[in-house]
XYZ file of C-alpha atoms in Angstrom:
431
model
C -13.476 1.689 30.417
C -14.816 0.620 27.040
C -13.264 -2.297 25.184
C -14.262 -2.774 21.555
C -14.148 -6.323 20.212
C -13.340 -5.936 16.511
C -14.264 -8.464 13.859
C -17.159 -9.740 15.962
C -19.322 -12.168 13.998
C -21.240 -13.973 16.735
C -19.075 -17.062 16.407
C -17.163 -19.143 18.917
C -13.979 -17.065 18.615
C -15.868 -13.919 19.595
C -17.447 -15.709 22.560
C -14.050 -16.883 23.818
C -12.725 -13.322 23.774
C -15.800 -11.900 25.503
C -15.663 -14.618 28.168
C -12.005 -13.914 28.959
C -12.675 -10.168 29.179
C -15.632 -10.722 31.503
C -13.572 -12.977 33.765
C -10.346 -10.933 33.934
C -11.587 -7.389 33.297
C -15.050 -7.382 34.893
C -15.263 -3.587 35.147
C -14.793 -3.109 31.382
C -17.785 -2.264 29.204
C -17.712 -4.682 26.257
C -18.907 -3.378 22.881
C -18.832 -5.706 19.866
C -17.987 -4.249 16.463
C -18.925 -6.383 13.477
C -17.056 -6.119 10.165
C -18.191 -2.968 8.393
C -19.397 -1.288 11.600
C -16.336 0.600 12.866
C -18.364 3.825 12.991
C -19.760 2.495 16.275
C -16.537 3.577 17.987
C -16.897 7.169 16.784
C -20.562 7.142 17.810
C -19.706 5.944 21.324
C -16.393 7.450 22.490
C -17.443 11.149 22.518
C -19.846 10.401 25.377
C -17.414 8.707 27.747
C -15.573 10.381 30.614
C -12.728 7.890 30.260
C -9.471 9.101 28.800
C -8.638 5.686 27.381
C -10.428 2.955 25.448
C -9.186 -0.353 24.107
C -9.619 -2.426 20.954
C -9.070 -6.168 20.740
C -9.618 -8.637 17.922
C -12.236 -11.377 18.237
C -10.440 -14.640 18.929
C -7.855 -13.077 21.249
C -7.213 -14.836 24.545
C -6.515 -12.927 27.775
C -4.613 -14.487 30.670
C -4.181 -13.682 34.385
C -2.060 -10.592 34.928
C -3.572 -8.690 31.997
C -5.427 -6.321 34.332
C -2.183 -5.129 35.930
C -0.548 -4.791 32.515
C -3.441 -2.630 31.291
C -3.375 -0.482 34.457
C 0.356 0.146 33.917
C -0.290 1.016 30.277
C -3.089 3.450 31.151
C -0.756 5.201 33.606
C 1.854 5.603 30.828
C -0.761 6.822 28.367
C -1.862 9.537 30.764
C 1.519 10.538 32.197
C 3.948 10.508 29.230
C 1.527 10.903 27.395
C 1.408 8.342 24.584
C -1.293 8.434 21.893
C -1.472 4.631 21.916
C 0.115 1.511 23.377
C 0.050 -1.670 21.299
C 0.277 -4.953 23.185
C 2.255 -7.482 21.141
C 2.552 -11.184 22.013
C 5.601 -13.032 23.226
C 8.129 -13.819 20.499
C 7.210 -17.492 20.051
C 3.547 -16.561 19.571
C 4.377 -13.628 17.312
C 6.065 -15.876 14.741
C 2.863 -17.921 14.408
C 0.707 -14.798 14.204
C 2.787 -13.098 11.507
C 2.762 -16.260 9.363
C -0.746 -17.625 9.756
C -2.706 -14.562 10.905
C -0.958 -11.856 8.829
C -1.924 -8.266 9.513
C -3.775 -8.920 12.760
C -3.009 -6.302 15.400
C -2.880 -7.011 19.091
C -4.910 -5.170 21.731
C -4.405 -1.401 21.539
C -5.086 1.159 24.231
C -6.038 4.538 22.727
C -5.619 7.934 24.359
C -8.961 9.527 23.496
C -7.924 12.993 24.659
C -4.957 13.040 22.284
C -7.169 11.758 19.463
C -9.591 14.585 20.143
C -6.802 17.154 20.265
C -5.397 15.973 16.926
C -8.851 15.910 15.335
C -8.463 12.202 14.516
C -11.324 9.704 14.591
C -11.343 5.942 14.270
C -11.287 5.337 10.498
C -14.683 4.290 9.215
C -14.699 0.892 7.567
C -15.310 2.113 4.026
C -12.233 4.361 4.238
C -9.958 1.310 4.264
C -9.890 -1.656 1.884
C -9.798 -4.067 4.825
C -11.122 -4.010 8.386
C -7.824 -5.494 9.546
C -5.988 -2.256 8.694
C -7.905 -0.151 11.211
C -5.464 -0.271 14.125
C -2.341 -0.022 11.939
C -3.668 2.918 9.946
C -4.724 4.824 13.064
C -1.427 4.165 14.865
C 0.464 5.503 11.854
C -1.753 8.597 11.560
C -1.283 9.487 15.227
C 2.453 8.764 15.155
C 2.921 11.633 12.707
C 2.343 13.920 15.703
C 3.332 11.810 18.719
C 5.089 8.432 18.936
C 3.204 5.514 20.426
C 4.673 2.437 22.080
C 4.590 -1.316 21.500
C 4.749 -3.441 24.619
C 5.451 -7.178 24.644
C 3.322 -9.151 27.059
C 2.616 -12.801 27.771
C -0.810 -11.964 29.226
C -2.620 -12.244 25.916
C -2.342 -14.244 22.707
C -4.084 -14.223 19.335
C -6.363 -17.035 18.270
C -4.382 -20.276 17.872
C -6.135 -21.014 14.572
C -4.919 -20.113 11.098
C -6.869 -17.646 8.981
C -8.902 -19.267 6.240
C -7.011 -18.640 2.967
C -4.074 -17.384 5.017
C -1.756 -17.514 1.984
C -3.966 -15.029 0.131
C -4.307 -12.925 3.265
C -0.504 -12.837 3.447
C -0.340 -11.416 -0.098
C -3.052 -8.881 0.682
C -1.264 -7.716 3.810
C 1.995 -7.445 1.875
C 0.353 -5.096 -0.626
C -1.720 -3.020 1.792
C 0.606 -2.594 4.777
C 3.136 -0.312 2.995
C 0.267 2.105 2.315
C -1.438 1.919 5.707
C 1.786 2.170 7.702
C 4.784 2.992 5.464
C 8.235 2.245 6.804
C 10.210 5.179 8.226
C 12.279 6.852 5.506
C 10.351 5.283 2.621
C 8.563 8.518 1.678
C 10.645 11.035 -0.268
C 10.454 14.564 1.093
C 9.624 17.169 -1.592
C 12.255 19.773 -2.442
C 10.965 23.318 -2.679
C 11.218 24.821 -6.156
C 11.326 21.479 -8.005
C 8.443 21.059 -10.446
C 6.461 17.809 -10.385
C 6.974 15.161 -13.054
C 3.448 13.754 -12.853
C 0.124 15.473 -12.232
C -2.303 13.023 -10.636
C -5.944 13.865 -11.351
C -8.700 12.548 -9.107
C -12.252 13.367 -10.263
C -14.861 12.636 -7.598
C -18.654 12.667 -7.436
C -20.320 11.588 -4.179
C -17.597 9.132 -3.098
C -16.288 10.449 0.242
C -15.799 6.969 1.689
C -12.837 6.179 -0.578
C -10.998 9.503 -0.426
C -8.844 8.883 2.631
C -7.308 5.699 1.247
C -6.726 6.913 -2.305
C -5.086 10.140 -1.095
C -3.022 8.147 1.387
C -1.683 6.067 -1.531
C -0.516 9.283 -3.203
C 1.021 10.869 -0.147
C 3.176 7.830 0.733
C 4.842 7.700 -2.701
C 8.539 6.850 -2.663
C 9.070 9.727 -5.124
C 7.996 13.280 -4.311
C 7.738 14.288 -7.997
C 3.951 14.632 -8.057
C 1.088 17.023 -7.571
C -2.498 15.973 -6.919
C -5.494 17.791 -8.356
C -8.801 16.719 -6.835
C -11.911 17.944 -8.593
C -15.326 17.737 -7.000
C -17.803 17.271 -9.834
C -20.826 18.785 -8.085
C -21.070 16.369 -5.134
C -24.152 16.668 -2.932
C -22.786 14.828 0.140
C -19.755 15.139 2.437
C -17.210 14.849 -0.386
C -16.192 18.564 -0.323
C -15.594 18.436 3.448
C -13.288 15.413 3.206
C -11.458 16.918 0.226
C -10.717 20.109 2.159
C -9.566 18.146 5.191
C -7.186 15.969 3.172
C -5.828 18.883 1.122
C -5.053 20.829 4.295
C -2.449 18.187 5.167
C -0.305 19.070 2.112
C -1.375 22.427 0.706
C 1.724 22.786 -1.459
C 0.997 19.692 -3.579
C -2.724 18.968 -3.216
C -5.119 21.291 -5.014
C -8.923 21.318 -5.095
C -11.229 22.406 -7.912
C -15.020 22.403 -7.804
C -17.941 22.259 -10.217
C -21.172 23.831 -9.018
C -23.115 21.012 -10.648
C -22.356 17.528 -11.927
C -20.934 17.765 -15.455
C -19.474 14.305 -15.946
C -16.028 12.729 -15.786
C -14.706 14.184 -19.064
C -15.622 17.753 -18.090
C -14.002 17.263 -14.682
C -10.792 15.995 -16.246
C -10.716 18.961 -18.616
C -11.030 21.381 -15.703
C -8.088 19.710 -13.992
C -6.066 19.638 -17.225
C -6.108 23.434 -17.363
C -4.325 23.598 -14.003
C -1.850 20.723 -14.494
C 1.796 21.772 -14.135
C 3.596 18.485 -14.830
C 4.572 17.160 -18.290
C 2.651 13.915 -17.645
C -0.853 13.344 -16.283
C -2.090 10.213 -14.518
C -5.801 9.468 -14.164
C -6.716 8.013 -10.774
C -10.246 6.815 -10.060
C -11.620 7.626 -6.616
C -12.167 3.995 -5.617
C -8.726 2.841 -6.817
C -5.250 3.507 -5.436
C -1.577 3.612 -6.424
C 1.278 1.321 -5.516
C 3.806 3.158 -3.282
C 6.484 3.128 -6.002
C 4.194 4.165 -8.865
C 5.557 7.666 -9.456
C 9.142 6.527 -8.908
C 8.882 3.784 -11.562
C 7.204 6.122 -14.023
C 9.826 8.835 -13.482
C 12.682 6.414 -14.179
C 11.713 5.764 -17.792
C 10.311 9.121 -18.939
C 13.635 10.496 -20.198
C 14.102 7.442 -22.450
C 10.725 7.725 -24.226
C 10.450 8.790 -27.846
C 9.119 12.329 -28.371
C 5.969 10.978 -30.063
C 5.100 8.726 -27.118
C 1.894 10.199 -25.744
C 0.549 7.293 -23.670
C 2.282 5.273 -20.974
C 0.530 2.273 -19.414
C 1.314 -0.688 -17.174
C -0.282 -3.483 -15.149
C -2.694 -3.340 -12.234
C -3.799 -5.471 -9.304
C -7.496 -6.349 -9.147
C -9.445 -6.364 -5.878
C -13.013 -7.580 -5.604
C -15.299 -5.717 -3.233
C -16.870 -8.561 -1.254
C -18.630 -6.274 1.229
C -18.014 -3.035 3.100
C -14.517 -3.202 4.547
C -13.679 -6.468 2.823
C -11.692 -6.614 -0.390
C -10.101 -9.757 -1.757
C -7.001 -9.737 -3.923
C -7.686 -11.425 -7.260
C -4.267 -11.180 -8.858
C -2.454 -8.954 -11.324
C -3.987 -8.052 -14.673
C -1.264 -7.735 -17.286
C -1.837 -5.578 -20.336
C -0.452 -6.420 -23.789
C 2.960 -5.057 -24.736
C 1.404 -3.337 -27.772
C -2.086 -1.911 -28.078
C -4.639 -2.691 -30.755
C -7.412 -0.160 -30.299
C -10.135 -2.214 -31.959
C -9.388 -5.253 -29.808
C -9.294 -2.994 -26.755
C -12.747 -1.654 -27.623
C -14.266 -5.047 -28.288
C -13.070 -6.550 -25.026
C -13.686 -3.389 -23.008
C -10.642 -4.284 -20.923
C -9.586 -1.426 -18.624
C -6.186 0.129 -19.192
C -4.722 1.024 -15.828
C -2.662 2.853 -15.032
C -2.836 5.269 -17.939
C -0.485 8.227 -18.042
C -0.781 10.810 -20.820
C 1.661 13.416 -22.055
C 0.060 16.664 -20.897
C 1.012 18.567 -24.054
C -0.601 15.874 -26.230
C -3.818 16.092 -24.196
C -3.977 19.831 -24.721
C -3.314 19.531 -28.454
C -6.317 17.207 -28.706
C -8.456 19.707 -26.798
C -8.776 17.425 -23.787
C -11.505 14.845 -23.257
C -14.557 14.948 -25.502
C -17.921 15.763 -23.971
C -20.030 15.554 -27.157
C -19.861 11.807 -27.814
C -23.027 9.655 -27.436
C -22.213 9.136 -23.728
C -21.792 12.880 -23.178
C -18.384 12.412 -21.584
C -19.985 10.668 -18.609
C -18.983 7.127 -19.550
C -16.080 5.506 -21.437
C -14.152 8.798 -21.561
C -10.969 6.822 -20.865
C -11.441 4.533 -23.868
C -12.253 7.415 -26.194
C -9.136 9.313 -25.140
C -6.949 6.236 -25.690
C -8.325 5.807 -29.217
C -7.800 9.482 -30.072
C -4.336 9.586 -28.502
C -3.073 6.553 -30.428
C -4.162 8.111 -33.722
C -1.624 10.888 -33.170
C 1.152 9.256 -31.167
C 2.604 6.012 -29.863
C 2.319 4.179 -26.562
C 4.847 2.627 -24.204
C 4.230 -0.408 -21.996
C 5.827 -0.387 -18.556
C 5.766 -3.990 -17.369
C 5.193 -3.160 -13.703
C 2.207 -3.441 -11.378
C 1.752 0.175 -10.327
C -1.991 0.536 -9.781
C -4.790 -1.112 -7.801
C -8.279 -1.378 -9.252
C -11.358 -1.997 -7.130
C -14.079 -4.076 -8.828
C -17.520 -3.232 -7.485
C -20.708 -5.075 -8.417
C -22.631 -1.815 -8.714
C -19.970 0.210 -10.531
C -21.118 2.478 -13.343
C -19.150 0.610 -15.985
C -20.546 -2.783 -15.016
C -24.166 -1.592 -15.048
C -24.061 -0.112 -18.565
C -22.919 -3.090 -20.627
C -25.638 -2.760 -23.277
C -24.957 0.940 -23.657
C -21.243 0.199 -24.048
C -21.890 -2.133 -26.983
C -23.755 0.653 -28.793
C -21.114 3.214 -27.880
C -18.211 1.014 -29.026
C -19.989 0.387 -32.357
C -20.271 4.172 -32.753
C -16.589 4.779 -32.074
C -15.466 1.980 -34.410
C -17.529 3.512 -37.200
C -16.624 7.124 -36.425
C -12.883 6.524 -36.290
C -12.914 3.794 -38.962
C -11.197 1.227 -36.792
């Protein structure tokens, strides 16, 4: 049987885990999986005759008796059958793990035949904001069809050392866990015949690696008053395939539109605007994601807004992309309670989330595509400027959105162009 050692970095913790596997489970085939390399599991498992494989985190310690415990678990996996069995530590060890190694899963035995039957793979690293979510996310996905089982055992323990920056890791886990594995009953079930309050628009061009997580953040909303329109802006990779797969899981609320060729973000948003059914529209970037209560918090205040309020905005959490499969939480960015468009332009500060009144968008003719950037850059800033010339804004002092900061993002690599563009808009609109 194959055992994948996750989080392998060649260090002493990895060596301890490998040594204990070799001593206590000598028949197991050990495969190390470094951070960012989870695709190795999908490349390997289709060629095994085994019905079960196992994952374990580097740093874990195995103790005598683990072989019998695993044999018993394999029997249950095959006979019940269970899709997975998660080995959790004894209670006194668990309290240390949850405090100082937050989010770290124990060894998991996976029923490969059930995974194959459900059409579920191990999530590739880029699909999740953190490598540590892999086991939790997969257990939750499989549990939608069949329940798994957690089994307490004293035959293994996590590393006895604290995570570096464990306090920050605790905050990160607290923000990511409700999306990866939402609590039972936390997701509101949609009622047939009730129109959505918010249309969420997701324009995508060649970014398949982020789709699973961003759509997951929509589907686990605590309010069901949403519809999602995904528009493929002429992608030339696997984006259309992943869109179709994700939309098939909720055909009533997730809709797909396609451009034959890449036309730019503004054109994509305009295409989606024509199909939007809800009175409010939320822009969601493909590499970002929503807080679980985003739609619920927005819905609470909509009835109290003035009729001329055309823009609703709030605060967002910022995450820095350190490497593939590794994001670090950098805190909450709070927007001003009132907007000054010229100051907003000069600083170039992102406004997220941004929710527009759908009727106001249509009255303005949607997003412009004939500005100096051709609607391919800064379309969000231009719409904010135009919207505030005809209506007011409302600040919702809540953190409802998560923004991923990438070194190679389009916005960050066009700073000089932005200065010229912002000068144009200040002159054109006499700001």
